Amino acid sequence: MEDGVDHLAFERNKAQFDVEDMKIIWAGSRQDFELSDRISRLVASDPAFRKDDRTTLDRKELFKNTLRKAAYAWKRINELRLNEQEAYKLRSFVDQPAFTDLHWGMFVPAIQGQGTDEQQQKWLPLAYRMQIIGCYAQTELGHGSNVQGLETTATFDPKTDEFVIHSPTLTSSKWWPGGLGKISTHAVAYARLIIGGEDHGVHGFIVQLRSLDDHLPLPGITIGDIGMKFGNAAYNTMDNGVLRFDHVRIPRNQMLMRVSQVTREGKYVSSNVPRQLVYGTMVNVRQKIVADASVALSRAVCIATRYSAVRRQFGSHNGGLETQVIDYKTQQARLFPLLASAYAFRFVGGWLKWLYMDVTERLQANDFSTLPEAHACTAGLKSLTTTATADGIEECRKLCGGHGYLCSSGLPELFAVYVPACTYEGDNVVLLLQVARHLMKTVSQLGSGNKPVGTTAYMARVEQLMQYHSDVEKAEDWLKPNVVLEAFEARASRMSVACAQNLSKFANPEEAGFQELAADLVDAAVAHCQLIVVSKFIEKLQQDIPGKGVKKQLEVLCSIYALFLLHKHLGDFLSTGCINPKQGSLASEQLRNLYSQVRPNAIALVDAFNYTDHYLGSILGRYDGNVYPKLYEEAWKDPLNDSVVPDGFKEYIQPMLKQQLRNARL
Amino acid sequence: MEDGVDHLAFERNKAQFDVEDMKIIWAGSRQDFELSDRISRLVASDPAFRKDDRTTLDRKELFKNTLRKAAYAWKRINELRLNEQEAYKLRSFVDQPAFTDLHWGMFVPAIQGQGTDEQQQKWLPLAYRMQIIGCYAQTELGHGSNVQGLETTATFDPKTDEFVIHSPTLTSSKWWPGGLGKISTHAVAYARLIIGGEDHGVHGFIVQLRSLDDHLPLPGITIGDIGMKFGNAAYNTMDNGVLRFDHVRIPRNQMLMRVSQVTREGKYVSSNVPRQLVYGTMVNVRQKIVADASVALSRAVCIATRYSAVRRQFGSHNGGLETQVIDYKTQQARLFPLLASAYAFRFVGGWLKWLYMDVTERLQANDFSTLPEAHACTAGLKSLTTTATADGIEECRKLCGGHGYLCSSGLPELFAVYVPACTYEGDNVVLLLQVARHLMKTVSQLGSGNKPVGTTAYMARVEQLMQYHSDVEKAEDWLKPNVVLEAFEARASRMSVACAQNLSKFANPEEAGFQELAADLVDAAVAHCQLIVVSKFIEKLQQDIPGKGVKKQLEVLCSIYALFLLHKHLGDFLSTGCINPKQGSLASEQLRNLYSQVRPNAIALVDAFNYTDHYLGSILGRYDGNVYPKLYEEAWKDPLNDSVVPDGFKEYIQPMLKQQLRNARL
C-alpha cells in the first residue's frame, strides 16, 4: 500500500473465511494462482504498461501507444523467456486490445487447425517469431452471423495453378477483422471456392496483405481502419479493418487444405480428417469466452463492492457517519447476485475447460457421440454468461452512482470493451436458437433408444420431472442443493416439452413453427443454460474444498445465484407449476437472509480475485479504499485543466459576455 | 434525399396509416410539429452544426467545438429573434451537451423560483442576456442523493453583513455541476446556513466564481474540470466541475431569500411563501426528463428499426435475397416492445406536462392536496422511463449486430450521453423507495376518510381488486383495454398490500421494516408506475384521434406495451393470483399476433418521429436506407487512415518483424 493506510481494513477483519485459500479456489489451482499473481505484478510494476492516461489520448496517439506496448510486451516475453501460457497471461494483464490478440488467438490457431502438416511447417515458425503478423478475415460488410453467405470468391486458375481472390461487391468487403486495418502482414481470409464455375462453399486461404519491406498493401489490395468504436479507449486501441481484393493471386498451396484439397488438376477432394473438427475449435474458443466473462464480471463487481463499502449516504444520526451504501438491502439485492454470478461463471468456465479436453480426446478416438451436446452447451453458455456480464458491468457502474460515470472509475471502459462479446463468435440470440434446436431434437428422440447425454441427461427423467411439485415448506428448504436442482430441472424440461408440443401443431415445425415460436424457444434455451450453471456450481461444492470457512461461503453464493434466478424468472417456475407462489416468496425470504450472511464477507470475497490496482484500473475500486483524495487528484490531470482559462474562451465566450457576438466570426 | 434513391420506399409503401397525421400526434399538436420541424431543419442544414466528426476529437478540441457551437447558436437565436421555446428547441437539436443547458435549465430557474422579486430584478436580466453565465452547484464529492448531508458552509458574519462560503473538508468540494469547470462566471451554490453557531440547514446562494474581465477564478476559489466521462464525445463536451471555497465572502443579499431570510441582525425568518413550492419545481424538472426519455428511446428505436429492414441475414433460397432481420420473431420480440415504449413514454410525458400545470395552479390557490401524489408519481415515472430508456438504447445497439458497435451507428454516443439520467435528479432506486413510501401511506389510510387521489385512485377499490381474477378466455380478450387495466390494477394493489402486511410484522415498520423489505417495496413501486403508463396510454386512445388508420396503430402499440410488461413480469401477475398460467400464455400468443400487425407499419411508425438525419446522427438509421456505401465511405475519414503506414510502425512494428527488438528503445 503506497500511502500506507488500508481504509478497508475494518471490512477485511469481518471476513469469516481464509481469503488466501479462496484465492486458490478462484484461480483454479495453486499453480494457476502463482502464475497469475507473478505475471500481474510484473505488469503492474512496470511503468511502460501504465494505462491510466489512455482515455484522454486521441485515436492516433492511442493506437501508437498500443503498438509500443505490444512491442515492449514481446520484448519482455523474449527477455524473460516466458512460455506460451505466461506470455498469454502477460498480454491479458497488459489489458489493452491489440493486433497480437488476433495473431495469437485466431491466425495461429486457424493454421494449426486447418493447415496441412506442410503448411504448418512453413507458416507457423514465421508466425511464432512474429516475422509475419496475421489476422482472421472472415466477416464482411454485409455478412456476419451467416458465414455460408460470404461473397468473397477464390477462383481456381488451372493455367497458373493459383487462386484469384476477389471482392465482387461492396458488401463483400471484409469488415471488422481485428489487426487488419493497419498492422497485419498476412490474413487467413475466408472466401467461396470456385472451380470451373462450381461453388464449393467457404474455405480459408492464407493471403499476404502487405509488403514485408515497406508495409505497403500489395497490388490489388485496399485496406483501412473502419473507424471509431464504442467507448473511451476500449477497442479503439485496435485496428479493426476493411479489406477489398481486386483479383489478387495466391499460389494454390495457400488454401488451408487439412480438411479438403484442390489438386493441381483442379479436382476438389475431401480428406479423411473429420469435418466435425471445426466444432471442436468452436468449443475451445467459446470456453475461453466463458472464462473471460467471469474475469470481466468479477472486475466490475470488485470495483462496485469496494466502493459500496467506502461510499456513505443518508442515515446519519446526530452528526455521526452516514450509512455505508453496501448496507442497504436494495444495493445488496443488485450487487450480491452479481458477486455470486462471477463465482458461478468461474466454476462453469473451469468445467468447460475440462469438457473441451474431453471432447478433444474423443475426437482423436473418432468418437463424435458427445459433440452435438458439447457444442450446444458451449454455445448456450457463451450466450448466457456474456449477456449477464455485459448487463452486470453496467449495473455495477450504476451501483457506483454518479462517480461510476467517470472514466477514472474504470467501469465505462470495462463496459465498452466487453459488450462486443455479446455479438462476436456467434450473436447471443442466434446461439440460443441453436441450443433450442438441440433441445427440440433431444425431446423428439426421448421415446427412441437415443439417451440424452451430458448436460441434457436430466431429460431422460422427463416423465418424473413433468410430475414434479416442489415440496419446499420453509425458507431454509431452499438451501438444499437437490431441492434447487430439481426445481431448475423441472422448469427447463417443461419449457422444452411445451415448445415441442406447440411446434408439433405447425404443418412445418422445423421452419415455420421454429420461426413463429422463436421467442419461446429462446426462453427454453435460457432455462436449460441456467440449469447447467447452477448444477455445475453444486457439483463443485461436492468436491473437497480446503480452507477455513471457504466452502461455507461458496455454499452461500451458490444459493444466492440459484434463488436470484428463481426470483428473476418466477413467471417460468410458476407458470410451469414447478413451485407455488408461497414457495416463491419463501425463496425471496431466504435470499434476504443470504444477503445478510454474505455482507460481512463481501470485501474479502472480491479480494480473493487477487486483482492488482493496475489491472482494475479504477479509483473507486482501489484496494486501500482511499477513494476521495485520489478522485480529486486525478481530476486535475485532465487536459482541460492544462490552463485555467480554456482554449476558445477568447473567441467564443468573451464576445458572448461582452455582448459582442453580432460581429464575431464563429 | 441527396442521393435520390429511397432504399426503404418498399417498406414505406406497406404502411396502413397516414404517417403525416401520426407526426402530429407524436409532436403533440400541429403547432408543436411545425415548430420542431422548422427548427430541426434549420439546424440540420447549417454546416456550423455538423457533428459527425466529433467522436474523433480529443478533449480540448471537443470542448472548444462546444464553445463555438454554443456561441454560434446564441448568435443565431438573436439574429432570428427566436422566442424562448424556439431557442430551447434549437439548443436541443444542436444535440451537444453544453454549459448553456445548465445556465438556462438550472441557474435561471433557481433564481426565478427561489429569488425574491428584488433578486430577480437584479440577476435575471444579466442572465437572460448572457452577460453572466451560471451553473447549479449542489452535489459534492461525498454527497449526492442526500442533499441534507451537504458539508459546504455559509456562515453569517454580522460585522460585515456577509456570508462566508467555505469548503471545510475534501468531501465537501462541489463535484459534478455542469458548466462549472471552465465557463460559468456565477453559481447558485448550496451550503449549510450557519448563524451564531446554529445550523439552519441547506440554502442557496448566488456566488460569483470568475472575474468578468479576465475569467480568472476570484480569490479563495479553486475550480477545475473533473475529467473524462463515459463514451465518445457524449458528456465530454461538458465541463462538469470541481469547486472549493476558502472563506469566500458574499453580500448578505446573495442568499436566495424567497422562502427564508436572514436579516441584517442575523435573525433567521421564514416568509409566508409555502415551502412546498420546491416540490412543484421537482415535478417540472422530472416531467421534462420523462419527455426526454421518449425522445432518446425513439431515436434509438428509429435507428434499429430502419437498419433491421436494411440488414439481411440467413434464409436465402437459390441465391435469392436473404431475409430482412426485422422479419425474425426474435428481433420483433425485442424491438417492437421498445417501439411501443417510445410511444407510451411520449403520451405519459404529455400527461405529466398537464399534471405540472394543474399542480402549479393549485399551489397558487394554496391547494396542496394533490402535491404528494403528484410528487410521487413524477418521481416514479422519472425512474421507470429513464431505466427503460437506458436499457432500451443498449438493446437497440445490440439489435444492430456488430455494426451497432461503430460510433457511426450513433448508438454508442446516444447510450453514453443518456445513461446519467438514471442517476441525476434522483437516483432511480432512491426514487422508487419514495414512491413506495407514498404507496404504504396510501394503503395505511384506506380505512380512514382520506380518499386516494390521482394515480392512486384505484386503491379506493382495493377490496374489489383483492377479489379480482382475470376472466380472459381467449387471446383476443387481452385486446380489451379494461381487461388489461384491471389486471395491472389488481397486480399493483396486491403487491402494495402484501408489502404493507409484511411491514406490519416489524416492531419498527417505518425504519427497520422498510429497510429489510426494500427490494419488495421497489417491486411494488414499479408495478404501480407501470400501471400509470398503461392507463395513460389507454386514456389517450379514448380521445378523438384523427387520421387514416392512426388510432388503430396506436391501439396495437398500446396492447404491445401492456402485454410485453405482463410477459416480462409474469411472476408478479401469477404469484398475486391476478391471472392464471393459461391466461399468461394467451397473452404471449396475442403478443406474437400483434408483432405481425405492427411489422408492415414499423418503418412508417419511426418515420413519424420526424427526425432529420442530422439529429439521428446514424448511418444505420439513415432515412434512405443507403447504409453500406455510406458506412464504407465513413470508415476512410478516421484519422488512422490519414496515412497508409501508421505512425509508430517504424519504431515498434518494423523492428518486431525484422527480429530487431532486442536493442530497440520502447
XYZ file of C-alpha atoms in Angstrom, chain A residues 48 55-61 63-65 67-68 70-75 78-79 99-100 126 129-133 140-147 149 170-171 173 175-176 181-183 185 210-217 222-232 234-236 238-239 242 244 307 311-317 322-323 327-330 333-334 387 390-391 394 397-398 401-408 411-413 415-420 422-423 427 429-430 433 511 515-520 522-523 567-568 570-572 574-577 581 588 592-593 596 628-632 634-636 638-654 656-659 661-666, chain B residues 48 55-61 63-65 67-68 70-75 78-79 99-100 126 129-133 140-147 149 170-171 173 175-176 181-183 185 210 212-217 222-232 234-236 238-239 242 244 307 311-317 322-323 327-330 333-334 387 390-391 394 397-398 401-408 411-413 415-420 422-423 427 429-430 433 511 515-520 522-523 567-568 570-572 574-577 581 588 592-593 596 628-636 638-654 656-659 661-666:
352
model
C 5.795 1.070 -19.539
C -8.840 7.677 -22.102
C -7.533 11.161 -22.904
C -5.448 10.089 -25.904
C -6.787 10.748 -29.380
C -7.126 7.889 -31.826
C -3.654 8.161 -33.344
C -1.855 8.553 -30.023
C -3.029 3.414 -31.464
C 0.662 4.272 -31.334
C 0.517 3.559 -27.616
C 1.967 -0.581 -30.843
C 4.529 0.466 -28.258
C 2.735 -4.706 -27.882
C 6.369 -4.371 -28.962
C 7.542 -3.880 -25.396
C 5.492 -6.856 -24.190
C 7.005 -9.045 -26.913
C 10.480 -7.847 -25.982
C 11.589 -12.913 -25.056
C 13.927 -11.427 -22.456
C -3.417 -6.914 -33.078
C -1.460 -9.522 -31.141
C 7.263 -17.364 -39.081
C 8.650 -15.451 -34.214
C 6.317 -12.667 -35.403
C 8.220 -12.367 -38.651
C 4.766 -12.198 -40.097
C 1.694 -10.847 -38.319
C -17.854 -8.941 -44.444
C -19.710 -5.643 -44.542
C -22.943 -7.422 -45.423
C -22.313 -10.763 -43.728
C -21.742 -11.622 -40.106
C -23.618 -14.493 -38.495
C -24.288 -16.269 -41.762
C -20.810 -17.480 -42.686
C -23.415 -16.244 -47.110
C -19.253 -3.607 -51.848
C -20.955 -5.827 -49.262
C -15.613 -6.117 -48.350
C -15.102 -5.714 -42.370
C -14.262 -5.912 -38.657
C -6.620 -2.241 -40.628
C -3.021 -1.127 -40.092
C -0.738 -3.904 -38.906
C 1.047 -8.553 -42.997
C 1.363 -6.031 -47.092
C 4.941 -5.911 -48.245
C 7.371 -7.133 -45.604
C 9.739 -4.372 -46.679
C 7.779 -1.149 -46.645
C 4.470 -2.364 -45.171
C 2.518 -1.021 -48.157
C -0.509 -3.047 -49.294
C -7.149 -1.986 -50.402
C -7.009 -1.840 -46.617
C -8.073 0.656 -43.978
C -9.330 1.051 -40.453
C -13.142 1.021 -40.074
C -13.254 3.933 -37.657
C -14.139 4.779 -34.080
C -15.912 2.278 -31.889
C -17.895 2.411 -28.640
C -16.223 3.972 -25.658
C -13.171 5.726 -24.319
C -11.619 0.468 -25.255
C -11.412 -1.209 -28.690
C -10.162 1.984 -30.308
C -7.380 -1.972 -32.110
C -7.216 -1.550 -35.879
C -11.777 -3.168 -44.042
C -11.058 -5.346 -50.612
C -16.776 1.446 -3.413
C -19.462 5.350 -0.016
C -21.829 6.536 2.692
C -25.175 8.197 2.129
C -28.121 9.012 4.401
C -28.826 7.536 7.777
C -26.601 9.809 9.855
C -27.856 10.330 13.388
C -23.730 8.106 7.280
C -24.609 4.506 6.385
C -25.650 -1.952 3.976
C -28.783 -1.033 2.048
C -30.851 -4.042 1.034
C -31.560 -2.527 -2.373
C -30.122 -7.211 -3.894
C -28.428 -5.836 -7.011
C -25.170 -11.301 -21.757
C -22.402 -7.069 -20.107
C -25.557 -6.222 -18.163
C -23.373 -1.650 -16.413
C -21.496 1.155 -12.835
C -24.941 2.326 -11.753
C -23.798 6.307 -8.508
C -22.588 9.426 -10.278
C -18.897 8.689 -9.821
C -19.300 5.452 -11.802
C -19.801 7.678 -14.852
C -16.248 8.997 -14.612
C -13.653 7.188 -16.692
C -11.472 7.085 -13.618
C -16.270 0.965 -15.433
C -17.119 2.838 -18.651
C -14.132 1.371 -20.447
C -18.259 -1.988 -20.327
C -17.354 -0.685 -23.766
C -14.532 -3.152 -24.193
C -16.687 -6.043 -23.040
C -20.005 -5.664 -24.875
C -18.833 -6.926 -28.283
C -22.383 -10.490 -26.945
C -22.091 -10.274 -30.722
C -24.681 -13.480 -31.790
C -29.727 -14.813 -29.728
C -28.642 -16.853 -32.733
C -31.727 -20.700 -31.115
C -39.108 -23.891 -40.301
C -39.661 -19.125 -36.716
C -43.059 -18.319 -35.198
C -42.191 -19.634 -31.726
C -38.605 -18.370 -31.708
C -39.045 -16.162 -28.640
C -40.426 -19.069 -26.566
C -35.077 -18.748 -26.660
C -36.681 -18.720 -23.199
C -36.822 -14.797 -8.312
C -35.979 -13.162 -11.624
C -40.511 -16.521 -11.195
C -43.010 -16.475 -14.063
C -41.360 -19.570 -15.575
C -44.993 -20.600 -11.515
C -46.478 -20.993 -14.967
C -44.960 -24.437 -15.368
C -46.317 -25.353 -11.950
C -46.479 -18.623 -5.053
C -37.208 -14.346 -1.585
C -32.622 -11.682 2.035
C -31.218 -13.886 4.716
C -27.027 -10.707 5.343
C -11.919 10.645 -2.468
C -8.394 12.089 -2.292
C -7.406 10.097 -5.364
C -10.505 11.126 -7.350
C -9.686 14.724 -6.530
C -6.987 12.553 -10.783
C -9.358 15.305 -11.899
C -6.520 17.782 -12.299
C -7.467 16.190 -17.481
C -6.101 18.112 -20.484
C -8.808 20.751 -19.966
C -7.066 21.658 -16.728
C -3.800 22.471 -18.512
C -4.897 26.099 -18.445
C -7.228 27.948 -16.095
C -8.902 29.815 -18.937
C -9.863 27.301 -21.614
C -8.869 27.391 -25.238
C -11.748 29.016 -27.119
C -12.651 31.460 -24.353
C -11.398 34.497 -26.197
C -13.090 33.618 -29.489
C -16.417 32.391 -28.228
C -17.190 33.150 -24.592
C -15.747 36.608 -24.056
C -20.824 36.495 -25.558
C -20.298 38.015 -22.109
C -19.367 41.371 -23.649
C -22.433 41.337 -25.951
C -21.226 38.295 -30.763
C -23.026 40.073 -33.543
C -19.835 40.775 -35.440
C -17.900 37.718 -34.349
C -16.783 35.139 -36.896
C -17.699 31.778 -35.464
C -21.712 25.038 -38.458
C -16.091 11.289 -31.845
C -12.557 11.627 -33.210
C -11.811 14.950 -31.481
C -9.655 14.947 -28.391
C -10.964 16.504 -25.199
C -9.651 20.037 -25.826
C -10.793 20.167 -29.445
C -14.642 21.314 -25.749
C -13.614 24.177 -27.980
C -16.081 22.833 -30.529
C -17.940 26.664 -27.116
C -18.074 27.548 -30.794
C -22.909 27.475 -28.203
C -21.756 30.935 -29.265
C -22.962 30.404 -32.811
C -26.330 29.099 -31.603
C -26.743 32.150 -29.363
C -25.853 34.428 -32.251
C -30.572 36.623 -31.560
C -30.346 37.171 -35.294
C -22.817 24.848 -20.252
C -25.868 26.609 -21.710
C -27.928 39.744 -16.731
C -28.537 38.445 -21.954
C -25.773 36.009 -21.001
C -23.716 38.819 -19.505
C -23.184 36.332 -16.763
C -23.179 32.555 -17.166
C -20.338 17.411 -3.514
C -17.592 14.832 -3.817
C -19.000 12.942 -0.842
C -22.678 13.866 -1.161
C -25.152 13.219 -3.923
C -28.616 11.874 -3.143
C -28.603 13.130 0.414
C -28.864 16.886 -0.066
C -25.865 15.958 4.163
C -12.189 17.436 0.868
C -15.536 15.636 0.551
C -15.770 20.001 -2.668
C -18.313 17.992 -7.753
C -20.238 17.328 -10.970
C -15.383 23.559 -14.639
C -14.334 26.117 -17.242
C -17.116 28.511 -18.203
C -18.947 33.099 -14.070
C -14.726 34.181 -12.010
C -15.853 39.152 -15.697
C -12.711 40.751 -17.103
C -10.114 38.024 -17.424
C -12.196 34.970 -16.477
C -9.741 34.026 -13.706
C -11.233 32.474 -10.558
C -10.377 26.825 -6.839
C -12.102 25.408 -9.925
C -11.336 22.706 -12.441
C -12.847 20.115 -14.702
C -13.416 16.675 -13.134
C -12.106 14.719 -16.102
C -13.200 12.284 -18.774
C -16.605 10.667 -18.641
C -18.266 7.663 -20.259
C -18.229 7.447 -24.012
C -17.082 9.022 -27.229
C -21.051 12.374 -25.212
C -20.790 14.414 -21.990
C -17.112 15.131 -22.579
C -19.394 19.498 -20.992
C -17.154 20.980 -18.294
C -14.962 20.708 -9.062
C -13.545 24.565 -3.455
C -31.412 -0.899 -40.067
C -29.961 -5.770 -42.941
C -30.489 -9.247 -44.321
C -29.077 -12.431 -42.881
C -29.747 -16.119 -43.492
C -32.767 -17.602 -45.220
C -31.621 -17.170 -48.795
C -33.036 -19.813 -51.121
C -31.544 -13.164 -47.574
C -34.311 -12.446 -45.038
C -38.828 -10.389 -40.135
C -37.358 -12.620 -37.448
C -39.663 -13.071 -34.469
C -36.743 -12.841 -32.063
C -39.928 -9.533 -29.757
C -37.030 -7.294 -28.700
C -34.222 2.990 -16.680
C -31.098 3.413 -20.976
C -31.619 -0.338 -21.267
C -28.323 -0.566 -25.487
C -27.473 -1.215 -30.287
C -27.301 -4.987 -29.886
C -25.351 -6.517 -34.523
C -21.668 -5.765 -34.977
C -22.187 -2.509 -36.849
C -24.056 -1.068 -33.851
C -20.680 -1.021 -32.099
C -19.316 1.542 -34.560
C -19.623 5.174 -33.493
C -21.030 5.903 -36.938
C -25.867 4.375 -30.771
C -22.747 4.300 -28.581
C -22.855 8.051 -28.076
C -26.210 5.488 -24.833
C -23.307 7.195 -23.105
C -24.967 10.583 -23.188
C -28.245 9.182 -21.906
C -27.312 6.906 -19.000
C -26.631 9.633 -16.429
C -30.703 7.159 -14.330
C -28.627 8.822 -11.634
C -31.125 8.024 -8.242
C -33.771 3.265 -6.873
C -33.962 6.017 -4.257
C -38.384 3.932 -2.497
C -37.313 2.119 9.538
C -35.012 -1.248 5.144
C -35.372 -5.027 5.337
C -38.128 -5.219 2.722
C -36.718 -2.530 0.444
C -36.352 -4.806 -2.585
C -40.012 -5.890 -2.398
C -39.184 -1.314 -5.082
C -41.018 -4.071 -6.993
C -44.951 -11.218 -20.060
C -41.828 -9.706 -18.520
C -45.371 -12.734 -15.336
C -44.170 -13.800 -11.888
C -45.953 -10.806 -10.311
C -49.175 -15.197 -11.293
C -47.950 -15.022 -7.722
C -50.611 -12.454 -6.806
C -53.225 -14.690 -8.455
C -50.790 -19.650 -16.351
C -47.920 -14.321 -25.292
C -46.956 -12.599 -31.375
C -50.060 -11.747 -33.319
C -47.215 -9.382 -37.112
C -23.453 0.051 -46.758
C -21.966 2.584 -49.187
C -22.090 5.251 -46.507
C -20.528 3.032 -43.853
C -17.723 2.288 -46.284
C -17.265 5.973 -47.120
C -17.260 6.968 -43.465
C -14.554 4.498 -42.492
C -11.937 6.313 -44.526
C -10.859 8.024 -39.419
C -7.586 9.768 -38.507
C -5.805 6.411 -38.591
C -6.444 6.363 -42.339
C -4.553 9.625 -42.848
C -1.567 7.508 -43.783
C -1.330 4.013 -45.183
C 1.523 3.075 -42.866
C 0.571 4.084 -39.348
C 2.527 6.315 -37.040
C 4.579 4.027 -34.799
C 5.257 1.412 -37.454
C 8.915 2.281 -37.807
C 9.609 2.374 -34.070
C 7.617 -0.621 -32.943
C 6.425 -2.937 -35.707
C 9.287 -2.977 -38.151
C 9.437 -6.751 -34.472
C 9.126 -8.125 -37.990
C 12.867 -7.777 -38.548
C 13.678 -9.524 -35.257
C 13.518 -5.653 -30.911
C 16.249 -6.692 -28.559
C 18.093 -3.423 -28.916
C 15.081 -1.199 -29.521
C 14.213 1.573 -27.089
C 10.491 1.277 -26.435
